Amino acid sequence: MEMALEQELILVIDYGSQFNQLVTRRIRDLGVYSELHNPSITVEEIKALNPKGIVLSGGPKSVYKDDAYKVDPAIFDLGIPVLGICYGMQLMMHNLGGEVVASKTREFGQTVVSLDTEKPIFKDLQNQEKLLMSHSDKVTKIPEDFIKIAETTNCEFAAVQHETLPLFGVQFHPESKHSINGDTFIKTFIRDIAGCSGEWTMENFIDIEIEKIREQVGDKKVLCAMSGGVDSSVTAVLIHRAIGDQLTCIFVDHGLLRKGEGDMVMEQFGEGFNMNIIRIDAKDRFLSKLKGVSDPEQKRKIIGNEFIYVFDDEAGKLTDVDFLAQGTLYTDIIESGTETAQTIKSHHNVGGLPEDMQFELIEPLNTLFKDEVRALGIELGIPEHLVWRQPFPGPGLGIRVLGEITEDKLSIVRDSDAILRE
């Protein structure tokens, strides 16, 4: 089994398009691992990642303006296949001697594109395809040694390629569902042009991550905060498969869980997977802190802070624990802000640890999207009804109770929630 850093990779450079995560997802869905990286990535960093192919994404800026995101032109000399999409194509043309200008006729929406299907990049496509266009700039001159391979009524250079090097640019968005046969085009690039095998699966992911976890942890111990939610459950089961009893889970029952949820966690994971889980009954402690509090945001903060205090207290009772496992997802990292996107939210799994908690982090899911985590859970043997259950945020029923939280109100909400789910 190859190590994770040696697995086939398509690198997507993020120039701020609303479709950037979708590009990465489409590639993964076709069986090839893909990652988003900032435009500031250097050629040396790219070499270290050793990608089979590079995608320059779309984006909202204009390549000829001062605030445009840049690319190191040396990328085009690496010998690695490069596909520029929309802004990415314009960036390639701009850097290699072409011209990009504001278009008098903008193209937005599904558009009929005429393709030169004799070119290998368009194999398995028709001479005319309906593809999504979304651009207000256009290429008016292509660099030397590039040729036109597609056009529309309003866009002379809808796609181009270098005559001898594996450099391609398309003005359309093949990753969009509005691009008919867009997946076919992407598959041709990653499989035939970039030479990927298309064998990235959750089964292979498990093998790779187990090897990484064992190498990182060695004979040391790992602590995991388990909530019963999908992310923490999959994290715990994966790590347990790698290191067995070296993992200890702390399950904080704050009294705000759904009906029977605490017992379910212990039964399914403690008994079903034979995991070492310490269950902490902290109901009275949480309700005491929440007494007299009606504001929803204040309740969230109290619950979040108290959870950390309880977890910290229990963790302090354990000895020789060096690692803390978290269920951070790829989207958590993306949502916490990149060079091309403002922070949507400061995610609770990114930078939310107390400063005095001296653990090394293990985040085995931090390259996966949510539905990939669910697929991983199924592959690990977690029952489908748990993997696909309704998401349940950390504050639990506490944010469903209007006004002050009391045991009577919790009981009513808990029973009504159970009836609704049944």
Coordinates of N, CA and C in Angstrom, one line a residue, residues 56-274:
L56 N -6.3 25.0 -12.7 CA -6.4 26.4 -12.3 C -7.9 26.8 -12.3
S57 N -8.4 27.1 -11.2 CA -9.9 27.2 -11.1 C -10.4 28.5 -11.7
G58 N -11.7 28.7 -11.7 CA -12.3 29.9 -12.1 C -12.2 30.9 -10.9
G59 N -12.7 32.1 -11.2 CA -12.6 33.2 -10.1 C -13.3 34.4 -10.6
P60 N -13.6 35.3 -9.7 CA -14.4 36.6 -10.0 C -13.5 37.7 -10.5
K61 N -12.2 37.6 -10.5 CA -11.4 38.8 -10.8 C -11.0 38.8 -12.3
S62 N -10.4 39.9 -12.7 CA -9.9 40.1 -14.1 C -8.4 40.0 -14.1
V63 N -7.8 39.1 -15.0 CA -6.4 38.9 -14.9 C -5.5 40.1 -15.2
Y64 N -6.1 41.1 -15.9 CA -5.4 42.3 -16.3 C -5.4 43.4 -15.3
K65 N -6.1 43.2 -14.2 CA -6.2 44.2 -13.2 C -5.1 44.0 -12.1
D66 N -4.8 45.1 -11.3 CA -3.8 45.0 -10.3 C -4.1 44.0 -9.2
D67 N -5.4 43.9 -8.9 CA -5.7 43.0 -7.7 C -5.9 41.5 -8.1
A68 N -5.6 41.2 -9.4 CA -5.8 39.8 -9.8 C -4.9 38.8 -9.1
Y69 N -5.5 37.6 -8.9 CA -4.6 36.6 -8.3 C -3.7 36.1 -9.4
K70 N -2.5 35.8 -8.9 CA -1.4 35.5 -9.8 C -1.1 34.0 -9.9
V71 N -0.3 33.6 -10.8 CA 0.3 32.2 -10.9 C 1.7 32.4 -11.3
D72 N 2.5 31.5 -10.7 CA 4.0 31.4 -11.1 C 4.0 30.8 -12.5
P73 N 4.5 31.5 -13.5 CA 4.5 30.9 -14.9 C 5.4 29.7 -15.0
A74 N 6.3 29.5 -14.0 CA 7.1 28.3 -14.0 C 6.2 27.0 -13.9
I75 N 5.0 27.1 -13.4 CA 4.1 26.0 -13.3 C 3.9 25.3 -14.7
F76 N 3.9 26.2 -15.7 CA 3.7 25.7 -17.1 C 4.9 25.0 -17.7
D77 N 6.0 25.0 -16.9 CA 7.2 24.4 -17.4 C 7.5 23.1 -16.7
L78 N 6.7 22.7 -15.8 CA 6.9 21.5 -15.0 C 6.7 20.2 -15.7
G79 N 6.0 20.3 -16.8 CA 5.7 19.0 -17.6 C 4.5 18.3 -17.0
I80 N 3.9 18.9 -16.0 CA 2.6 18.4 -15.4 C 1.4 18.9 -16.2
P81 N 0.5 18.1 -16.6 CA -0.7 18.5 -17.3 C -1.4 19.6 -16.5
V82 N -1.8 20.7 -17.1 CA -2.5 21.8 -16.5 C -3.8 22.1 -17.3
L83 N -4.9 22.2 -16.5 CA -6.2 22.6 -17.1 C -6.6 23.9 -16.5
G84 N -6.7 24.9 -17.3 CA -7.3 26.2 -16.8 C -8.7 26.3 -17.1
I85 N -9.5 26.6 -16.0 CA -11.0 26.7 -16.2 C -11.4 28.2 -16.0
C86 N -12.0 28.8 -17.0 CA -12.5 30.1 -17.0 C -11.4 31.1 -16.6
Y87 N -11.4 31.7 -15.4 CA -10.3 32.6 -15.0 C -9.0 31.9 -15.1
G88 N -8.9 30.6 -14.8 CA -7.7 29.8 -14.9 C -7.2 29.8 -16.3
M89 N -8.1 29.6 -17.3 CA -7.6 29.7 -18.7 C -7.1 31.1 -19.1
Q90 N -7.8 32.1 -18.6 CA -7.4 33.5 -18.9 C -6.1 33.8 -18.3
L91 N -5.8 33.2 -17.1 CA -4.6 33.5 -16.4 C -3.4 32.8 -17.2
M92 N -3.7 31.6 -17.7 CA -2.7 30.9 -18.5 C -2.4 31.7 -19.7
M93 N -3.4 32.1 -20.4 CA -3.2 32.9 -21.7 C -2.4 34.2 -21.4
H94 N -2.8 34.9 -20.3 CA -2.2 36.2 -20.0 C -0.7 36.0 -19.7
N95 N -0.4 35.0 -19.0 CA 1.0 34.8 -18.6 C 1.9 34.3 -19.7
L96 N 1.3 33.6 -20.7 CA 2.1 33.0 -21.7 C 2.1 33.8 -23.0
G97 N 1.6 35.1 -23.0 CA 1.7 35.9 -24.1 C 0.4 36.2 -24.9
G98 N -0.7 35.7 -24.4 CA -2.0 36.0 -25.0 C -2.6 37.3 -24.5
E99 N -3.8 37.6 -24.9 CA -4.5 38.8 -24.5 C -5.9 38.5 -24.0
V100 N -6.2 39.2 -22.9 CA -7.5 39.0 -22.3 C -8.1 40.4 -22.1
V101 N -9.4 40.6 -22.5 CA -10.0 41.9 -22.4 C -11.5 41.7 -21.8
A102 N -12.1 42.8 -21.4 CA -13.5 42.8 -21.0 C -14.3 42.5 -22.2
S103 N -15.3 41.6 -22.1 CA -16.1 41.2 -23.3 C -17.3 42.2 -23.4
K104 N -17.6 42.6 -24.6 CA -18.8 43.4 -24.8 C -20.0 42.5 -24.7
T105 N -19.9 41.3 -25.0 CA -21.1 40.3 -24.9 C -20.7 39.3 -23.9
R106 N -21.3 39.4 -22.7 CA -21.0 38.4 -21.6 C -21.8 37.2 -21.8
E107 N -21.2 36.1 -21.4 CA -21.9 34.8 -21.5 C -22.2 34.2 -20.1
F108 N -23.4 34.0 -19.8 CA -23.8 33.4 -18.5 C -24.9 32.4 -18.8
G109 N -24.7 31.2 -18.3 CA -25.7 30.1 -18.5 C -25.3 29.1 -19.5
Q110 N -26.2 28.1 -19.6 CA -25.9 27.0 -20.5 C -25.8 27.5 -22.0
T111 N -24.7 27.1 -22.6 CA -24.3 27.6 -24.0 C -23.9 26.4 -24.8
V112 N -24.3 26.5 -26.1 CA -23.9 25.5 -27.1 C -22.4 25.8 -27.5
V113 N -21.5 24.8 -27.3 CA -20.1 25.0 -27.6 C -19.8 24.0 -28.7
S114 N -19.1 24.5 -29.7 CA -18.7 23.7 -30.8 C -17.2 23.2 -30.5
L115 N -17.1 21.9 -30.5 CA -15.8 21.3 -30.1 C -15.1 20.6 -31.3
D116 N -13.8 20.6 -31.2 CA -13.0 19.9 -32.2 C -12.8 18.5 -31.6
T117 N -13.6 17.6 -31.9 CA -13.6 16.3 -31.2 C -12.5 15.4 -31.7
E118 N -11.7 15.8 -32.7 CA -10.5 15.1 -33.1 C -9.4 15.2 -32.0
K119 N -9.6 16.2 -31.2 CA -8.6 16.4 -30.1 C -8.8 15.4 -29.0
P120 N -7.8 14.7 -28.5 CA -8.0 13.7 -27.4 C -8.7 14.2 -26.2
I121 N -8.5 15.5 -25.8 CA -9.2 16.1 -24.6 C -10.7 16.0 -24.8
F122 N -11.2 16.0 -26.0 CA -12.7 16.0 -26.2 C -13.2 14.6 -26.6
K123 N -12.4 13.6 -26.4 CA -12.9 12.3 -26.8 C -14.1 11.9 -26.0
D124 N -15.0 11.2 -26.6 CA -16.3 10.8 -26.0 C -17.3 11.9 -25.9
L125 N -17.0 13.1 -26.5 CA -17.9 14.2 -26.5 C -18.5 14.4 -27.9
Q126 N -19.6 15.1 -28.0 CA -20.2 15.4 -29.3 C -19.5 16.6 -29.9
N127 N -19.8 16.9 -31.2 CA -19.2 18.1 -31.8 C -19.8 19.3 -31.2
Q128 N -21.0 19.2 -30.7 CA -21.6 20.3 -30.0 C -22.2 19.9 -28.7
E129 N -21.8 20.6 -27.6 CA -22.2 20.2 -26.3 C -22.8 21.4 -25.6
K130 N -23.8 21.2 -24.7 CA -24.3 22.3 -23.9 C -23.5 22.4 -22.6
L131 N -22.8 23.5 -22.4 CA -21.9 23.7 -21.3 C -22.1 25.0 -20.6
L132 N -21.8 25.1 -19.3 CA -22.0 26.3 -18.6 C -20.9 27.3 -18.8
M133 N -21.4 28.5 -19.3 CA -20.5 29.7 -19.4 C -20.8 30.7 -18.3
S134 N -19.8 31.3 -17.7 CA -20.0 32.3 -16.7 C -18.8 33.2 -16.7
H135 N -18.8 34.2 -17.7 CA -17.6 35.0 -17.8 C -17.9 36.4 -18.4
S136 N -17.2 37.4 -17.9 CA -17.4 38.7 -18.5 C -16.1 39.2 -19.2
D137 N -15.0 38.4 -19.1 CA -13.8 38.7 -19.8 C -13.6 37.6 -20.9
K138 N -12.8 37.8 -21.9 CA -12.6 36.8 -22.9 C -11.2 36.9 -23.4
V139 N -10.7 35.8 -24.0 CA -9.4 35.8 -24.6 C -9.6 36.2 -26.1
T140 N -8.8 37.2 -26.5 CA -8.9 37.7 -27.9 C -7.6 37.3 -28.7
K141 N -6.6 36.9 -28.0 CA -5.4 36.4 -28.7 C -4.8 35.3 -27.9
I142 N -4.4 34.2 -28.5 CA -3.8 33.1 -27.8 C -2.3 33.1 -28.0
P143 N -1.5 32.6 -27.1 CA 0.0 32.6 -27.2 C 0.4 31.8 -28.4
E144 N 1.7 32.0 -28.7 CA 2.3 31.2 -29.8 C 2.3 29.7 -29.3
D145 N 2.1 28.8 -30.2 CA 2.1 27.4 -30.0 C 0.8 26.9 -29.4
F146 N -0.2 27.8 -29.2 CA -1.5 27.3 -28.7 C -2.4 27.3 -29.9
I147 N -3.4 26.4 -29.9 CA -4.4 26.4 -31.0 C -5.8 26.4 -30.4
K148 N -6.8 26.9 -31.1 CA -8.2 26.9 -30.7 C -8.8 25.5 -30.9
I149 N -9.5 25.0 -29.9 CA -10.1 23.7 -30.1 C -11.6 23.7 -29.8
A150 N -12.2 24.9 -29.5 CA -13.6 25.1 -29.2 C -14.0 26.5 -29.4
E151 N -15.3 26.8 -29.7 CA -15.8 28.1 -29.9 C -17.3 28.2 -29.6
T152 N -17.8 29.4 -29.4 CA -19.2 29.6 -29.3 C -19.5 30.8 -30.2
T153 N -20.8 31.1 -30.3 CA -21.2 32.2 -31.2 C -20.5 33.5 -30.7
N154 N -20.4 33.7 -29.4 CA -19.8 34.9 -28.8 C -18.4 34.8 -28.3
C155 N -17.9 33.6 -28.3 CA -16.5 33.4 -27.7 C -15.7 32.6 -28.7
E156 N -14.7 33.3 -29.3 CA -13.9 32.7 -30.4 C -13.0 31.6 -29.7
F157 N -12.5 31.8 -28.6 CA -11.6 30.9 -27.9 C -12.3 30.3 -26.7
A158 N -13.2 29.4 -26.9 CA -13.9 28.7 -25.8 C -13.1 27.6 -25.2
A159 N -12.1 27.1 -25.9 CA -11.1 26.2 -25.4 C -9.9 26.2 -26.3
V160 N -8.7 26.0 -25.6 CA -7.4 26.0 -26.3 C -6.5 24.9 -25.8
Q161 N -5.5 24.6 -26.5 CA -4.5 23.7 -26.0 C -3.2 24.0 -26.7
H162 N -2.1 23.7 -26.0 CA -0.7 23.8 -26.5 C -0.5 22.7 -27.5
E163 N 0.3 23.0 -28.6 CA 0.5 22.0 -29.6 C 1.3 20.9 -29.2
T164 N 2.2 21.1 -28.2 CA 3.1 20.0 -27.8 C 3.2 19.7 -26.3
L165 N 2.8 20.7 -25.5 CA 2.8 20.5 -24.1 C 1.4 20.2 -23.6
P166 N 1.3 19.6 -22.4 CA 0.0 19.2 -21.9 C -0.7 20.4 -21.1
L167 N -0.9 21.5 -21.9 CA -1.5 22.7 -21.3 C -2.9 22.9 -22.0
F168 N -3.9 23.0 -21.2 CA -5.3 23.1 -21.8 C -6.0 24.3 -21.1
G169 N -6.9 25.0 -21.8 CA -7.7 26.0 -21.2 C -9.1 25.9 -21.7
V170 N -10.1 26.0 -20.8 CA -11.5 26.0 -21.3 C -12.2 27.2 -20.6
Q171 N -13.1 27.9 -21.4 CA -13.8 29.0 -20.8 C -15.0 28.6 -20.1
F172 N -15.5 27.3 -20.3 CA -16.7 26.8 -19.7 C -16.4 26.1 -18.4
H173 N -17.4 25.8 -17.6 CA -17.2 25.2 -16.3 C -17.7 23.7 -16.4
P174 N -16.8 22.8 -16.6 CA -17.2 21.4 -16.8 C -17.7 20.8 -15.4
E175 N -17.3 21.4 -14.3 CA -17.7 20.9 -13.0 C -19.1 21.1 -12.7
S176 N -19.8 22.0 -13.4 CA -21.2 22.4 -13.1 C -22.1 21.3 -13.6
K177 N -23.2 21.1 -12.9 CA -24.3 20.2 -13.4 C -24.9 20.7 -14.6
H178 N -24.8 22.0 -14.9 CA -25.4 22.5 -16.1 C -24.5 22.3 -17.3
S179 N -23.3 21.7 -17.1 CA -22.5 21.3 -18.3 C -22.8 19.9 -18.6
I180 N -23.6 19.6 -19.6 CA -23.9 18.3 -20.0 C -22.6 17.6 -20.4
N181 N -22.4 16.4 -19.8 CA -21.2 15.6 -20.1 C -19.9 16.3 -19.6
G182 N -20.1 17.2 -18.6 CA -18.9 17.8 -18.0 C -18.0 16.8 -17.3
D183 N -18.6 15.8 -16.7 CA -17.9 14.8 -16.0 C -17.0 14.0 -16.9
T184 N -17.6 13.8 -18.1 CA -16.8 13.0 -19.1 C -15.6 13.7 -19.5
F185 N -15.7 15.1 -19.7 CA -14.5 15.9 -20.0 C -13.5 15.8 -18.9
I186 N -13.9 16.0 -17.6 CA -13.0 15.9 -16.5 C -12.3 14.6 -16.4
K187 N -13.1 13.5 -16.6 CA -12.5 12.2 -16.5 C -11.4 12.0 -17.6
T188 N -11.7 12.5 -18.8 CA -10.6 12.4 -19.8 C -9.4 13.1 -19.4
F189 N -9.5 14.3 -18.8 CA -8.3 15.1 -18.3 C -7.5 14.3 -17.3
I190 N -8.3 13.8 -16.2 CA -7.6 13.2 -15.1 C -7.1 11.8 -15.4
R191 N -7.8 11.1 -16.3 CA -7.4 9.7 -16.6 C -6.5 9.6 -17.8
D192 N -6.9 10.2 -18.9 CA -6.1 10.0 -20.1 C -5.0 11.0 -20.3
I193 N -5.2 12.3 -19.9 CA -4.2 13.3 -20.0 C -3.2 13.2 -18.8
A194 N -3.7 13.2 -17.6 CA -2.9 13.2 -16.4 C -2.4 11.8 -16.0
G195 N -3.1 10.8 -16.5 CA -2.6 9.4 -16.3 C -3.0 8.8 -15.0
C196 N -4.0 9.3 -14.3 CA -4.4 8.7 -13.0 C -5.2 7.4 -13.2
S197 N -5.1 6.5 -12.3 CA -5.7 5.2 -12.4 C -7.2 5.2 -11.9
G198 N -7.6 6.2 -11.1 CA -8.9 6.3 -10.7 C -9.3 5.3 -9.7
E199 N -8.3 5.0 -8.8 CA -8.6 3.9 -7.8 C -8.7 4.5 -6.4
W200 N -8.9 5.8 -6.2 CA -9.1 6.3 -4.9 C -10.5 6.0 -4.4
T201 N -10.5 5.2 -3.3 CA -11.8 4.7 -2.7 C -11.7 4.9 -1.2
M202 N -12.8 4.7 -0.5 CA -12.8 4.8 1.0 C -12.0 3.6 1.5
E203 N -12.1 2.5 0.8 CA -11.3 1.3 1.3 C -9.8 1.6 1.3
N204 N -9.4 2.2 0.2 CA -8.0 2.6 0.1 C -7.6 3.7 1.2
F205 N -8.6 4.6 1.3 CA -8.4 5.7 2.3 C -8.1 5.1 3.7
I206 N -8.9 4.1 4.1 CA -8.8 3.5 5.4 C -7.4 2.9 5.6
D207 N -6.9 2.2 4.6 CA -5.6 1.6 4.7 C -4.5 2.7 4.8
I208 N -4.6 3.7 4.0 CA -3.6 4.8 4.1 C -3.6 5.5 5.4
E209 N -4.8 5.8 5.9 CA -4.9 6.6 7.2 C -4.5 5.7 8.4
I210 N -4.8 4.4 8.4 CA -4.4 3.6 9.4 C -2.8 3.6 9.5
E211 N -2.2 3.5 8.4 CA -0.7 3.5 8.3 C -0.2 4.8 8.9
K212 N -0.8 5.9 8.5 CA -0.4 7.3 8.9 C -0.6 7.4 10.4
I213 N -1.8 6.9 11.0 CA -2.0 7.0 12.4 C -1.0 6.2 13.2
R214 N -0.8 5.0 12.8 CA 0.2 4.2 13.5 C 1.6 4.8 13.5
E215 N 2.0 5.4 12.4 CA 3.3 6.0 12.3 C 3.4 7.2 13.2
Q216 N 2.3 8.0 13.2 CA 2.3 9.2 14.1 C 2.2 8.9 15.5
V217 N 1.4 7.9 15.9 CA 1.2 7.6 17.3 C 2.2 6.7 18.0
G218 N 2.7 5.8 17.2 CA 3.6 4.8 17.8 C 2.9 4.0 18.9
D219 N 3.5 3.9 20.0 CA 3.0 3.2 21.2 C 2.3 4.1 22.2
K220 N 2.1 5.4 21.8 CA 1.5 6.3 22.7 C 0.0 6.3 22.7
K221 N -0.6 7.1 23.6 CA -2.1 7.0 23.8 C -2.8 8.2 23.2
V222 N -4.0 8.0 22.8 CA -4.8 9.0 22.1 C -6.1 9.2 22.9
L223 N -6.6 10.5 23.0 CA -7.8 10.8 23.6 C -8.8 11.4 22.6
C224 N -10.0 11.0 22.6 CA -11.0 11.5 21.7 C -12.3 12.0 22.4
A225 N -12.8 13.2 22.1 CA -14.1 13.6 22.6 C -15.1 13.1 21.7
M226 N -16.0 12.2 22.2 CA -17.0 11.5 21.4 C -18.4 12.1 21.8
S227 N -19.1 12.5 20.8 CA -20.5 13.1 21.0 C -21.6 12.1 20.5
G228 N -21.2 11.1 19.7 CA -22.2 10.3 19.1 C -22.6 10.8 17.7
G229 N -22.1 12.0 17.4 CA -22.4 12.5 16.0 C -21.5 11.8 15.0
V230 N -21.8 12.0 13.7 CA -21.1 11.3 12.7 C -19.6 11.5 12.7
D231 N -19.2 12.8 12.8 CA -17.8 13.1 12.6 C -17.0 12.5 13.7
S232 N -17.4 12.7 15.0 CA -16.6 12.1 16.1 C -16.6 10.6 16.1
S233 N -17.8 10.0 15.7 CA -17.9 8.6 15.7 C -17.0 7.9 14.7
V234 N -17.0 8.5 13.5 CA -16.1 7.9 12.4 C -14.7 8.1 12.8
T235 N -14.3 9.3 13.3 CA -13.0 9.5 13.8 C -12.5 8.5 14.8
A236 N -13.4 8.2 15.8 CA -13.0 7.3 16.9 C -12.9 5.9 16.3
V237 N -13.8 5.4 15.5 CA -13.8 4.1 15.0 C -12.6 3.9 14.1
L238 N -12.2 4.8 13.2 CA -11.1 4.7 12.4 C -9.8 4.6 13.2
I239 N -9.6 5.5 14.2 CA -8.4 5.5 15.0 C -8.4 4.2 15.9
H240 N -9.5 3.7 16.4 CA -9.6 2.5 17.1 C -9.1 1.3 16.3
R241 N -9.5 1.3 15.0 CA -9.1 0.3 14.1 C -7.6 0.3 13.9
A242 N -7.0 1.5 14.0 CA -5.5 1.6 13.8 C -4.7 1.2 15.0
I243 N -5.2 1.6 16.2 CA -4.4 1.5 17.4 C -5.1 0.8 18.6
G244 N -6.3 0.4 18.4 CA -7.0 -0.4 19.4 C -7.1 0.3 20.8
D245 N -6.7 -0.4 21.8 CA -6.9 0.1 23.2 C -6.0 1.3 23.6
Q246 N -5.1 1.7 22.6 CA -4.4 3.0 22.9 C -5.3 4.2 22.8
L247 N -6.5 4.0 22.3 CA -7.5 5.1 22.2 C -8.4 5.0 23.4
T248 N -8.6 6.2 24.1 CA -9.7 6.4 25.1 C -10.6 7.5 24.6
C249 N -11.9 7.2 24.7 CA -12.9 8.3 24.3 C -13.6 8.8 25.6
I250 N -13.8 10.1 25.6 CA -14.6 10.7 26.7 C -15.9 11.2 26.1
F251 N -17.0 10.6 26.6 CA -18.3 11.0 26.2 C -19.0 11.8 27.3
V252 N -19.1 13.1 27.0 CA -19.7 14.1 28.0 C -21.2 14.1 27.7
D253 N -22.0 13.5 28.7 CA -23.5 13.6 28.6 C -23.9 14.8 29.4
H254 N -24.2 15.9 28.6 CA -24.6 17.1 29.3 C -26.1 17.3 29.6
G255 N -26.8 16.2 29.4 CA -28.2 16.2 29.7 C -29.1 16.9 28.7
L256 N -28.5 17.2 27.5 CA -29.2 17.9 26.5 C -29.3 17.1 25.2
L257 N -29.1 15.8 25.4 CA -29.1 14.8 24.2 C -30.5 14.4 23.9
R258 N -30.6 13.8 22.7 CA -31.9 13.3 22.3 C -32.3 12.0 23.1
K259 N -33.5 11.6 23.0 CA -34.0 10.5 23.9 C -33.2 9.2 23.6
G260 N -32.6 8.7 24.7 CA -31.9 7.4 24.6 C -30.5 7.5 23.9
E261 N -30.1 8.7 23.6 CA -28.8 8.9 22.8 C -27.6 8.5 23.6
G262 N -27.5 8.8 24.9 CA -26.4 8.4 25.7 C -26.2 6.9 25.7
D263 N -27.3 6.2 26.0 CA -27.2 4.7 26.0 C -26.8 4.2 24.7
M264 N -27.4 4.8 23.6 CA -27.1 4.3 22.3 C -25.6 4.4 22.0
V265 N -24.9 5.5 22.4 CA -23.5 5.7 22.1 C -22.7 4.6 22.8
M266 N -23.1 4.3 24.1 CA -22.3 3.3 24.8 C -22.6 1.9 24.2
E267 N -23.8 1.6 23.8 CA -24.1 0.3 23.3 C -23.5 0.1 21.9
Q268 N -23.6 1.1 21.0 CA -23.1 0.9 19.6 C -21.6 0.9 19.6
F269 N -21.0 1.8 20.3 CA -19.5 2.0 20.1 C -18.8 1.4 21.3
G270 N -19.3 1.5 22.5 CA -18.6 0.8 23.6 C -18.6 -0.7 23.5
E271 N -19.8 -1.2 23.3 CA -20.0 -2.6 23.2 C -19.8 -3.2 21.8
G272 N -20.5 -2.5 20.8 CA -20.4 -2.9 19.5 C -19.0 -2.9 18.9
F273 N -18.2 -1.9 19.1 CA -16.9 -1.8 18.6 C -15.8 -2.1 19.6
N274 N -16.2 -2.4 20.9 CA -15.3 -2.8 21.9 C -14.3 -1.7 22.2

